[in-house]
Amino acid sequence: QVQLVESGGGLVQAGGSLRLSCAASGRTFSSYAMGWFRQAPGKEREFVAAISYTGSTTYYADSVKGRFTISRDNAKKTVYLQMNSLKPEDTAVYYCAADASLPTIVARGICDYWGQGTQVTVSS
């Protein structure tokens, strides 16, 4: 099993940056593909980014491509989401997720494990 805890959320002005972290407590973290999702008020949960278990392959939603970067450090059992050039429409609760599969599957929201989320608010 894997337990995920997100951190790093907060309030930032438009154009600013934040780095989210997702720490895993499981014993087999390195075998899991990981992903980030977000849910804004009144909106459905949407895919943000995903990464393979080795970190060699990444995927991004078109809305964040070029602005966000997903990475992982398997030694630290942590996945990161670096968010630059933030926009008010990026405001949402951000969740990390994990699944012992492929990042393309994780990107569809098919994940065995989910964190509790961290709030990101971007002011205009």
Short mmCIF file of N, CA and C in Angstrom, two decimals:
data_model
loop_
_atom_site.label_atom_id
_atom_site.label_comp_id
_atom_site.label_asym_id
_atom_site.label_seq_id
_atom_site.Cartn_x
_atom_site.Cartn_y
_atom_site.Cartn_z
N GLN A 1 0.82 -1.17 0.00
CA GLN A 1 0.00 0.00 0.00
C GLN A 1 0.87 1.25 0.00
N VAL A 2 0.28 2.35 -0.44
CA VAL A 2 0.98 3.62 -0.51
C VAL A 2 0.10 4.70 0.12
N GLN A 3 0.69 5.51 0.98
CA GLN A 3 0.01 6.66 1.54
C GLN A 3 0.69 7.92 1.01
N LEU A 4 -0.12 8.88 0.57
CA LEU A 4 0.38 10.08 -0.07
C LEU A 4 -0.04 11.32 0.71
N VAL A 5 0.90 12.24 0.91
CA VAL A 5 0.62 13.48 1.61
C VAL A 5 1.18 14.64 0.81
N GLU A 6 0.28 15.54 0.35
CA GLU A 6 0.70 16.70 -0.42
C GLU A 6 1.05 17.87 0.50
N SER A 7 1.92 18.73 0.02
CA SER A 7 2.27 19.95 0.74
C SER A 7 2.76 20.98 -0.26
N GLY A 8 2.88 22.23 0.18
CA GLY A 8 3.42 23.28 -0.66
C GLY A 8 2.40 24.23 -1.24
N GLY A 9 1.13 23.96 -1.01
CA GLY A 9 0.10 24.85 -1.52
C GLY A 9 0.08 26.16 -0.75
N GLY A 10 -0.66 27.12 -1.27
CA GLY A 10 -0.76 28.41 -0.63
C GLY A 10 -1.33 29.46 -1.55
N LEU A 11 -1.19 30.71 -1.14
CA LEU A 11 -1.68 31.85 -1.91
C LEU A 11 -0.52 32.52 -2.62
N VAL A 12 -0.69 32.76 -3.91
CA VAL A 12 0.35 33.40 -4.70
C VAL A 12 -0.29 34.32 -5.72
N GLN A 13 0.41 35.38 -6.09
CA GLN A 13 -0.10 36.31 -7.09
C GLN A 13 0.09 35.74 -8.49
N ALA A 14 -0.76 36.17 -9.41
CA ALA A 14 -0.63 35.76 -10.79
C ALA A 14 0.78 36.05 -11.31
N GLY A 15 1.33 35.08 -12.03
CA GLY A 15 2.69 35.21 -12.53
C GLY A 15 3.73 34.61 -11.61
N GLY A 16 3.32 34.27 -10.40
CA GLY A 16 4.24 33.70 -9.44
C GLY A 16 4.42 32.21 -9.59
N SER A 17 5.15 31.62 -8.66
CA SER A 17 5.47 30.20 -8.71
C SER A 17 5.24 29.51 -7.38
N LEU A 18 4.96 28.23 -7.45
CA LEU A 18 4.86 27.37 -6.28
C LEU A 18 5.40 26.00 -6.65
N ARG A 19 5.92 25.29 -5.67
CA ARG A 19 6.32 23.91 -5.88
C ARG A 19 5.58 23.03 -4.89
N LEU A 20 4.79 22.12 -5.42
CA LEU A 20 4.07 21.17 -4.61
C LEU A 20 4.90 19.91 -4.43
N SER A 21 4.76 19.30 -3.27
CA SER A 21 5.44 18.04 -2.99
C SER A 21 4.42 17.00 -2.57
N CYS A 22 4.68 15.77 -2.92
CA CYS A 22 3.85 14.65 -2.51
C CYS A 22 4.77 13.57 -1.95
N ALA A 23 4.70 13.38 -0.65
CA ALA A 23 5.55 12.40 0.02
C ALA A 23 4.80 11.09 0.19
N ALA A 24 5.44 10.00 -0.19
CA ALA A 24 4.85 8.68 -0.10
C ALA A 24 5.46 7.90 1.05
N SER A 25 4.63 7.15 1.74
CA SER A 25 5.10 6.35 2.87
C SER A 25 5.16 4.86 2.57
N GLY A 26 4.80 4.46 1.37
CA GLY A 26 4.83 3.06 0.99
C GLY A 26 6.23 2.53 0.81
N ARG A 27 6.34 1.22 0.73
CA ARG A 27 7.64 0.57 0.63
C ARG A 27 8.06 0.29 -0.81
N THR A 28 7.14 0.48 -1.76
CA THR A 28 7.43 0.20 -3.16
C THR A 28 7.15 1.40 -4.05
N PHE A 29 7.48 2.59 -3.57
CA PHE A 29 7.21 3.82 -4.29
C PHE A 29 7.80 3.82 -5.69
N SER A 30 9.01 3.30 -5.83
CA SER A 30 9.70 3.37 -7.11
C SER A 30 9.01 2.59 -8.22
N SER A 31 8.09 1.71 -7.90
CA SER A 31 7.39 0.92 -8.90
C SER A 31 6.08 1.57 -9.36
N TYR A 32 5.74 2.73 -8.82
CA TYR A 32 4.46 3.38 -9.11
C TYR A 32 4.62 4.56 -10.06
N ALA A 33 3.74 4.59 -11.06
CA ALA A 33 3.57 5.80 -11.83
C ALA A 33 2.82 6.80 -10.96
N MET A 34 3.11 8.08 -11.13
CA MET A 34 2.52 9.11 -10.29
C MET A 34 1.86 10.19 -11.15
N GLY A 35 0.90 10.87 -10.54
CA GLY A 35 0.23 11.93 -11.26
C GLY A 35 -0.24 13.04 -10.35
N TRP A 36 -0.53 14.18 -10.95
CA TRP A 36 -1.13 15.32 -10.26
C TRP A 36 -2.45 15.66 -10.94
N PHE A 37 -3.45 15.94 -10.13
CA PHE A 37 -4.77 16.34 -10.59
C PHE A 37 -5.20 17.57 -9.83
N ARG A 38 -6.21 18.25 -10.32
CA ARG A 38 -6.73 19.40 -9.60
C ARG A 38 -8.23 19.50 -9.77
N GLN A 39 -8.86 20.12 -8.79
CA GLN A 39 -10.30 20.31 -8.84
C GLN A 39 -10.63 21.72 -8.35
N ALA A 40 -11.17 22.51 -9.24
CA ALA A 40 -11.57 23.87 -8.91
C ALA A 40 -13.03 23.88 -8.48
N PRO A 41 -13.46 24.91 -7.74
CA PRO A 41 -14.86 24.99 -7.32
C PRO A 41 -15.81 24.91 -8.51
N GLY A 42 -16.80 24.03 -8.41
CA GLY A 42 -17.78 23.88 -9.46
C GLY A 42 -17.29 23.15 -10.69
N LYS A 43 -16.09 22.61 -10.64
CA LYS A 43 -15.51 21.92 -11.78
C LYS A 43 -15.24 20.45 -11.46
N GLU A 44 -15.14 19.65 -12.49
CA GLU A 44 -14.74 18.25 -12.33
C GLU A 44 -13.24 18.17 -12.11
N ARG A 45 -12.80 17.11 -11.48
CA ARG A 45 -11.38 16.88 -11.32
C ARG A 45 -10.74 16.72 -12.69
N GLU A 46 -9.59 17.35 -12.89
CA GLU A 46 -8.92 17.27 -14.17
C GLU A 46 -7.46 16.87 -14.02
N PHE A 47 -6.98 16.21 -15.03
CA PHE A 47 -5.60 15.77 -15.08
C PHE A 47 -4.67 16.96 -15.27
N VAL A 48 -3.53 16.93 -14.59
CA VAL A 48 -2.53 17.99 -14.71
C VAL A 48 -1.24 17.45 -15.30
N ALA A 49 -0.67 16.42 -14.68
CA ALA A 49 0.61 15.87 -15.13
C ALA A 49 0.78 14.46 -14.61
N ALA A 50 1.60 13.67 -15.30
CA ALA A 50 1.90 12.31 -14.87
C ALA A 50 3.34 11.98 -15.20
N ILE A 51 3.89 11.01 -14.48
CA ILE A 51 5.28 10.63 -14.66
C ILE A 51 5.43 9.13 -14.46
N SER A 52 6.29 8.51 -15.26
CA SER A 52 6.52 7.08 -15.16
C SER A 52 7.29 6.74 -13.89
N TYR A 53 7.35 5.46 -13.57
CA TYR A 53 8.01 5.06 -12.32
C TYR A 53 9.50 5.35 -12.31
N THR A 54 10.10 5.42 -13.48
CA THR A 54 11.52 5.76 -13.57
C THR A 54 11.76 7.27 -13.65
N GLY A 55 10.71 8.01 -13.96
CA GLY A 55 10.85 9.44 -14.17
C GLY A 55 11.28 9.81 -15.57
N SER A 56 11.40 8.83 -16.45
CA SER A 56 11.90 9.08 -17.79
C SER A 56 10.84 9.60 -18.75
N THR A 57 9.57 9.40 -18.43
CA THR A 57 8.48 9.81 -19.31
C THR A 57 7.50 10.67 -18.54
N THR A 58 7.12 11.80 -19.12
CA THR A 58 6.15 12.70 -18.48
C THR A 58 5.05 13.08 -19.45
N TYR A 59 3.89 13.44 -18.91
CA TYR A 59 2.75 13.87 -19.69
C TYR A 59 2.12 15.07 -19.00
N TYR A 60 1.58 15.99 -19.81
CA TYR A 60 0.99 17.19 -19.27
C TYR A 60 -0.32 17.52 -19.97
N ALA A 61 -1.24 18.09 -19.22
CA ALA A 61 -2.43 18.65 -19.82
C ALA A 61 -2.03 19.87 -20.64
N ASP A 62 -2.75 20.11 -21.73
CA ASP A 62 -2.43 21.25 -22.59
C ASP A 62 -2.48 22.57 -21.83
N SER A 63 -3.35 22.66 -20.85
CA SER A 63 -3.52 23.90 -20.11
C SER A 63 -2.32 24.29 -19.26
N VAL A 64 -1.45 23.33 -18.95
CA VAL A 64 -0.30 23.62 -18.10
C VAL A 64 1.03 23.38 -18.80
N LYS A 65 0.99 22.83 -19.99
CA LYS A 65 2.22 22.52 -20.72
C LYS A 65 3.05 23.78 -20.93
N GLY A 66 4.33 23.68 -20.61
CA GLY A 66 5.22 24.81 -20.74
C GLY A 66 5.32 25.65 -19.48
N ARG A 67 4.40 25.45 -18.55
CA ARG A 67 4.40 26.21 -17.30
C ARG A 67 4.69 25.33 -16.09
N PHE A 68 4.19 24.10 -16.10
CA PHE A 68 4.35 23.17 -14.99
C PHE A 68 5.35 22.08 -15.35
N THR A 69 6.05 21.58 -14.34
CA THR A 69 7.00 20.49 -14.53
C THR A 69 6.82 19.46 -13.41
N ILE A 70 6.61 18.21 -13.79
CA ILE A 70 6.52 17.14 -12.81
C ILE A 70 7.86 16.42 -12.75
N SER A 71 8.27 16.03 -11.56
CA SER A 71 9.52 15.30 -11.38
C SER A 71 9.38 14.40 -10.16
N ARG A 72 10.32 13.50 -9.99
CA ARG A 72 10.27 12.62 -8.83
C ARG A 72 11.67 12.29 -8.36
N ASP A 73 11.77 11.98 -7.08
CA ASP A 73 13.00 11.55 -6.46
C ASP A 73 12.66 10.27 -5.71
N ASN A 74 12.95 9.14 -6.33
CA ASN A 74 12.57 7.86 -5.74
C ASN A 74 13.31 7.57 -4.44
N ALA A 75 14.53 8.09 -4.31
CA ALA A 75 15.27 7.90 -3.07
C ALA A 75 14.56 8.59 -1.91
N LYS A 76 13.91 9.72 -2.18
CA LYS A 76 13.17 10.46 -1.16
C LYS A 76 11.70 10.10 -1.14
N LYS A 77 11.28 9.22 -2.04
CA LYS A 77 9.88 8.81 -2.16
C LYS A 77 8.97 10.02 -2.29
N THR A 78 9.35 10.93 -3.16
CA THR A 78 8.63 12.19 -3.32
C THR A 78 8.47 12.54 -4.80
N VAL A 79 7.29 13.03 -5.15
CA VAL A 79 7.04 13.57 -6.47
C VAL A 79 6.74 15.05 -6.32
N TYR A 80 7.17 15.85 -7.30
CA TYR A 80 7.04 17.29 -7.23
C TYR A 80 6.25 17.82 -8.41
N LEU A 81 5.63 18.97 -8.21
CA LEU A 81 5.01 19.71 -9.30
C LEU A 81 5.46 21.15 -9.19
N GLN A 82 6.37 21.55 -10.06
CA GLN A 82 6.83 22.93 -10.12
C GLN A 82 5.86 23.71 -10.99
N MET A 83 5.26 24.74 -10.44
CA MET A 83 4.26 25.53 -11.14
C MET A 83 4.78 26.95 -11.32
N ASN A 84 4.97 27.35 -12.55
CA ASN A 84 5.44 28.69 -12.88
C ASN A 84 4.38 29.44 -13.67
N SER A 85 4.53 30.75 -13.74
CA SER A 85 3.60 31.61 -14.49
C SER A 85 2.16 31.30 -14.14
N LEU A 86 1.88 31.23 -12.86
CA LEU A 86 0.56 30.85 -12.40
C LEU A 86 -0.50 31.86 -12.80
N LYS A 87 -1.68 31.34 -13.10
CA LYS A 87 -2.82 32.13 -13.50
C LYS A 87 -3.97 31.92 -12.53
N PRO A 88 -4.89 32.87 -12.42
CA PRO A 88 -6.04 32.68 -11.53
C PRO A 88 -6.80 31.39 -11.82
N GLU A 89 -6.86 30.98 -13.08
CA GLU A 89 -7.57 29.76 -13.43
C GLU A 89 -6.86 28.49 -12.96
N ASP A 90 -5.65 28.63 -12.42
CA ASP A 90 -4.96 27.49 -11.83
C ASP A 90 -5.43 27.24 -10.39
N THR A 91 -6.22 28.13 -9.85
CA THR A 91 -6.73 27.98 -8.50
C THR A 91 -7.54 26.70 -8.38
N ALA A 92 -7.16 25.84 -7.44
CA ALA A 92 -7.82 24.56 -7.26
C ALA A 92 -7.19 23.83 -6.08
N VAL A 93 -7.83 22.74 -5.69
CA VAL A 93 -7.20 21.80 -4.78
C VAL A 93 -6.42 20.82 -5.63
N TYR A 94 -5.15 20.66 -5.33
CA TYR A 94 -4.29 19.78 -6.11
C TYR A 94 -4.07 18.47 -5.37
N TYR A 95 -4.24 17.37 -6.09
CA TYR A 95 -4.10 16.04 -5.53
C TYR A 95 -3.01 15.26 -6.24
N CYS A 96 -2.24 14.50 -5.49
CA CYS A 96 -1.33 13.56 -6.13
C CYS A 96 -1.95 12.17 -6.07
N ALA A 97 -1.55 11.34 -7.01
CA ALA A 97 -2.10 10.00 -7.12
C ALA A 97 -1.01 9.03 -7.56
N ALA A 98 -1.22 7.76 -7.26
CA ALA A 98 -0.24 6.74 -7.60
C ALA A 98 -0.92 5.46 -8.04
N ASP A 99 -0.27 4.77 -8.95
CA ASP A 99 -0.76 3.47 -9.40
C ASP A 99 0.39 2.66 -9.96
N ALA A 100 0.36 1.36 -9.69
CA ALA A 100 1.42 0.47 -10.17
C ALA A 100 1.14 0.10 -11.62
N SER A 101 1.20 1.10 -12.48
CA SER A 101 0.92 0.89 -13.89
C SER A 101 1.71 1.89 -14.72
N LEU A 102 1.07 2.42 -15.77
CA LEU A 102 1.71 3.35 -16.68
C LEU A 102 1.18 4.76 -16.47
N PRO A 103 1.99 5.77 -16.77
CA PRO A 103 1.52 7.14 -16.59
C PRO A 103 0.32 7.47 -17.47
N THR A 104 0.17 6.80 -18.61
CA THR A 104 -0.99 7.04 -19.45
C THR A 104 -2.27 6.57 -18.77
N ILE A 105 -2.17 5.54 -17.97
CA ILE A 105 -3.31 5.06 -17.21
C ILE A 105 -3.60 6.00 -16.04
N VAL A 106 -2.56 6.43 -15.36
CA VAL A 106 -2.70 7.38 -14.27
C VAL A 106 -3.36 8.66 -14.77
N ALA A 107 -2.99 9.11 -15.95
CA ALA A 107 -3.52 10.34 -16.52
C ALA A 107 -5.03 10.28 -16.72
N ARG A 108 -5.57 9.10 -16.87
CA ARG A 108 -7.01 8.91 -17.02
C ARG A 108 -7.73 8.93 -15.67
N GLY A 109 -6.98 9.07 -14.59
CA GLY A 109 -7.56 9.09 -13.27
C GLY A 109 -7.76 7.72 -12.67
N ILE A 110 -7.19 6.71 -13.30
CA ILE A 110 -7.32 5.34 -12.82
C ILE A 110 -6.14 5.06 -11.90
N CYS A 111 -6.31 5.36 -10.63
CA CYS A 111 -5.24 5.26 -9.65
C CYS A 111 -5.73 4.58 -8.38
N ASP A 112 -4.89 3.73 -7.82
CA ASP A 112 -5.26 3.04 -6.59
C ASP A 112 -5.15 3.92 -5.36
N TYR A 113 -4.27 4.93 -5.42
CA TYR A 113 -4.00 5.74 -4.24
C TYR A 113 -4.09 7.22 -4.54
N TRP A 114 -4.68 7.96 -3.59
CA TRP A 114 -4.86 9.40 -3.71
C TRP A 114 -4.49 10.09 -2.40
N GLY A 115 -3.91 11.27 -2.52
CA GLY A 115 -3.65 12.09 -1.35
C GLY A 115 -4.88 12.90 -0.98
N GLN A 116 -4.78 13.66 0.10
CA GLN A 116 -5.90 14.46 0.59
C GLN A 116 -6.01 15.82 -0.08
N GLY A 117 -4.98 16.24 -0.77
CA GLY A 117 -5.02 17.48 -1.52
C GLY A 117 -4.41 18.66 -0.78
N THR A 118 -3.97 19.65 -1.55
CA THR A 118 -3.45 20.89 -1.00
C THR A 118 -3.99 22.05 -1.83
N GLN A 119 -4.42 23.11 -1.16
CA GLN A 119 -5.07 24.23 -1.83
C GLN A 119 -4.04 25.16 -2.46
N VAL A 120 -4.28 25.51 -3.71
CA VAL A 120 -3.49 26.51 -4.42
C VAL A 120 -4.44 27.62 -4.84
N THR A 121 -4.16 28.84 -4.42
CA THR A 121 -4.98 29.98 -4.77
C THR A 121 -4.11 31.03 -5.45
N VAL A 122 -4.50 31.42 -6.65
CA VAL A 122 -3.76 32.41 -7.43
C VAL A 122 -4.61 33.66 -7.55
N SER A 123 -4.12 34.76 -7.01
CA SER A 123 -4.86 36.01 -7.05
C SER A 123 -4.47 36.83 -8.28
N SER A 124 -5.40 37.62 -8.78
CA SER A 124 -5.16 38.43 -9.96
C SER A 124 -4.69 39.82 -9.59
#
